[in-house]
Amino acid sequence: MNPISNTYTSTIASRAFEAVFDGTRQQIRLEIGHPVQDVETVAGKDWRCPVRVLVDDNQVFIKNACGVDSYQALALATNQLSGIALHQAASGSQIFEFLGQSIEIESLLQNNQQGNPPDAR
C-alpha cells in the first residue's frame, strides 16, 4: 500500500486567531481541506481530510484526519484542529484572541476535557 498523501486540498473551513508571543502579535490560521477518498486500505479506500496550520501566512504543518467516510474524516479534522488551537494557546502566548475577544486558557482546558471545541468566551 502507498503511504497516505500529504497534499492539501482546497480549503472548506478556516478560523484565524491572534496571539501575542513575547510582545509580537501573530496570526494563527487553522484550515480544513476538502475530504478526499484516497487512503488505501485492505478493504478499499478510506477518506482523509487534510488540516493545516499557518502562522502569519507561513505554513507550519499539514496533517491528515482519516475516517471510513467523509463525515468521519471531517469530524476528526475539526476535533484535531481544536486540540491544535488549545496547544497554541497554552504554549506561551500572553494573549489569545478571536473576534476581538480574549480567550481564557483555563476555559479552553475545561472545554477540551469535556470534549467541546475551543471558542471565544
mmCIF file of C-alpha atoms in Angstrom:
data_model
loop_
_atom_site.group_PDB
_atom_site.id
_atom_site.type_symbol
_atom_site.label_atom_id
_atom_site.label_comp_id
_atom_site.label_asym_id
_atom_site.label_seq_id
_atom_site.Cartn_x
_atom_site.Cartn_y
_atom_site.Cartn_z
ATOM 1 C CA MET A 1 0.000 0.000 0.000
ATOM 2 C CA ASN A 2 1.121 3.517 -0.753
ATOM 3 C CA PRO A 3 1.756 5.994 2.079
ATOM 4 C CA ILE A 4 -1.032 8.451 2.889
ATOM 5 C CA SER A 5 -0.728 11.580 0.782
ATOM 6 C CA ASN A 6 0.259 14.839 2.462
ATOM 7 C CA THR A 7 -1.154 17.023 -0.292
ATOM 8 C CA TYR A 8 -3.528 19.756 0.786
ATOM 9 C CA THR A 9 -6.874 20.082 -0.987
ATOM 10 C CA SER A 10 -8.968 23.250 -1.343
ATOM 11 C CA THR A 11 -9.941 24.887 1.973
ATOM 12 C CA ILE A 12 -13.538 24.313 3.053
ATOM 13 C CA ALA A 13 -13.286 25.872 6.539
ATOM 14 C CA SER A 14 -10.848 28.059 8.425
ATOM 15 C CA ARG A 15 -10.527 30.107 11.576
ATOM 16 C CA ALA A 16 -7.981 32.798 12.404
ATOM 17 C CA PHE A 17 -6.797 33.705 15.888
ATOM 18 C CA GLU A 18 -4.478 36.452 17.095
ATOM 19 C CA ALA A 19 -1.784 35.510 19.568
ATOM 20 C CA VAL A 20 0.939 37.537 21.244
ATOM 21 C CA PHE A 21 4.205 35.735 21.962
ATOM 22 C CA ASP A 22 6.863 37.790 23.778
ATOM 23 C CA GLY A 23 5.273 41.042 22.641
ATOM 24 C CA THR A 24 4.981 40.011 18.984
ATOM 25 C CA ARG A 25 1.472 39.704 17.524
ATOM 26 C CA GLN A 26 0.967 36.723 15.209
ATOM 27 C CA GLN A 27 -1.999 35.431 13.250
ATOM 28 C CA ILE A 28 -2.642 31.721 13.600
ATOM 29 C CA ARG A 29 -4.942 30.285 10.939
ATOM 30 C CA LEU A 30 -6.345 26.767 11.187
ATOM 31 C CA GLU A 31 -7.661 25.282 7.930
ATOM 32 C CA ILE A 32 -9.546 22.146 6.914
ATOM 33 C CA GLY A 33 -9.226 20.873 3.364
ATOM 34 C CA HIS A 34 -11.894 19.196 1.263
ATOM 35 C CA PRO A 35 -12.298 15.483 2.145
ATOM 36 C CA VAL A 36 -10.824 13.112 -0.427
ATOM 37 C CA GLN A 37 -11.137 9.321 -0.767
ATOM 38 C CA ASP A 38 -7.534 8.295 -1.449
ATOM 39 C CA VAL A 39 -6.302 6.361 1.603
ATOM 40 C CA GLU A 40 -5.542 2.800 0.551
ATOM 41 C CA THR A 41 -6.705 0.097 2.948
ATOM 42 C CA VAL A 42 -7.049 -3.669 2.642
ATOM 43 C CA ALA A 43 -10.807 -3.203 2.133
ATOM 44 C CA GLY A 44 -10.625 -0.414 -0.473
ATOM 45 C CA LYS A 45 -10.143 3.305 0.062
ATOM 46 C CA ASP A 46 -10.872 5.383 3.142
ATOM 47 C CA TRP A 47 -11.208 9.143 3.384
ATOM 48 C CA ARG A 48 -8.870 11.832 4.638
ATOM 49 C CA CYS A 49 -9.371 15.470 5.489
ATOM 50 C CA PRO A 50 -6.120 17.430 5.431
ATOM 51 C CA VAL A 51 -5.655 20.053 8.129
ATOM 52 C CA ARG A 52 -3.009 22.725 8.214
ATOM 53 C CA VAL A 53 -1.774 25.466 10.475
ATOM 54 C CA LEU A 54 -0.390 28.751 9.202
ATOM 55 C CA VAL A 55 1.354 31.381 11.312
ATOM 56 C CA ASP A 56 1.460 34.800 9.650
ATOM 57 C CA ASP A 57 0.537 33.088 6.332
ATOM 58 C CA ASN A 58 3.524 30.710 6.559
ATOM 59 C CA GLN A 59 2.574 27.048 6.618
ATOM 60 C CA VAL A 60 3.704 25.374 9.818
ATOM 61 C CA PHE A 61 2.458 21.864 9.093
ATOM 62 C CA ILE A 62 -0.106 19.665 7.390
ATOM 63 C CA LYS A 63 -1.676 16.588 8.963
ATOM 64 C CA ASN A 64 -4.465 14.244 7.915
ATOM 65 C CA ALA A 65 -7.565 13.124 9.757
ATOM 66 C CA CYS A 66 -8.678 9.794 8.292
ATOM 67 C CA GLY A 67 -12.038 8.068 8.508
ATOM 68 C CA VAL A 68 -14.171 5.387 6.913
ATOM 69 C CA ASP A 69 -16.306 8.053 5.247
ATOM 70 C CA SER A 70 -16.060 11.778 4.533
ATOM 71 C CA TYR A 71 -18.206 12.672 7.556
ATOM 72 C CA GLN A 72 -15.924 10.874 9.997
ATOM 73 C CA ALA A 73 -12.798 12.365 8.382
ATOM 74 C CA LEU A 74 -14.300 15.865 8.635
ATOM 75 C CA ALA A 75 -15.389 15.363 12.257
ATOM 76 C CA LEU A 76 -11.923 14.103 13.203
ATOM 77 C CA ALA A 77 -10.291 17.038 11.372
ATOM 78 C CA THR A 78 -12.390 19.517 13.351
ATOM 79 C CA ASN A 79 -11.509 17.748 16.597
ATOM 80 C CA GLN A 80 -7.817 17.656 15.671
ATOM 81 C CA LEU A 81 -7.734 21.404 14.996
ATOM 82 C CA SER A 82 -9.443 22.110 18.325
ATOM 83 C CA GLY A 83 -6.573 20.323 20.039
ATOM 84 C CA ILE A 84 -4.044 22.265 17.974
ATOM 85 C CA ALA A 85 -5.719 25.560 18.939
ATOM 86 C CA LEU A 86 -5.535 24.556 22.596
ATOM 87 C CA HIS A 87 -1.865 23.670 22.255
ATOM 88 C CA GLN A 88 -1.093 27.000 20.557
ATOM 89 C CA ALA A 89 -2.957 28.888 23.273
ATOM 90 C CA ALA A 90 -1.187 27.078 26.088
ATOM 91 C CA SER A 91 2.299 27.230 24.542
ATOM 92 C CA GLY A 92 3.328 30.562 25.957
ATOM 93 C CA SER A 93 1.107 33.179 24.380
ATOM 94 C CA GLN A 94 0.257 36.036 26.693
ATOM 95 C CA ILE A 95 -2.851 36.919 24.651
ATOM 96 C CA PHE A 96 -5.066 34.665 22.565
ATOM 97 C CA GLU A 97 -7.971 36.387 20.784
ATOM 98 C CA PHE A 98 -10.808 35.548 18.430
ATOM 99 C CA LEU A 99 -13.123 38.234 17.015
ATOM 100 C CA GLY A 100 -11.565 40.792 19.350
ATOM 101 C CA GLN A 101 -12.387 38.740 22.454
ATOM 102 C CA SER A 102 -9.738 37.253 24.711
ATOM 103 C CA ILE A 103 -9.934 33.508 25.177
ATOM 104 C CA GLU A 104 -9.123 32.315 28.672
ATOM 105 C CA ILE A 105 -6.688 29.415 28.741
ATOM 106 C CA GLU A 106 -8.493 27.879 31.754
ATOM 107 C CA SER A 107 -11.819 27.719 29.891
ATOM 108 C CA LEU A 108 -10.054 26.166 26.882
ATOM 109 C CA LEU A 109 -8.651 23.440 29.110
ATOM 110 C CA GLN A 110 -12.066 22.753 30.688
ATOM 111 C CA ASN A 111 -13.830 22.654 27.307
ATOM 112 C CA ASN A 112 -11.202 20.335 25.856
ATOM 113 C CA GLN A 113 -11.526 17.933 28.803
ATOM 114 C CA GLN A 114 -15.315 17.899 28.275
ATOM 115 C CA GLY A 115 -14.901 17.284 24.527
ATOM 116 C CA ASN A 116 -16.075 20.752 23.465
ATOM 117 C CA PRO A 117 -14.173 22.740 20.823
ATOM 118 C CA PRO A 118 -12.393 25.938 21.911
ATOM 119 C CA ASP A 119 -14.198 29.176 21.194
ATOM 120 C CA ALA A 120 -14.261 32.778 22.330
ATOM 121 C CA ARG A 121 -15.694 33.315 25.808
#
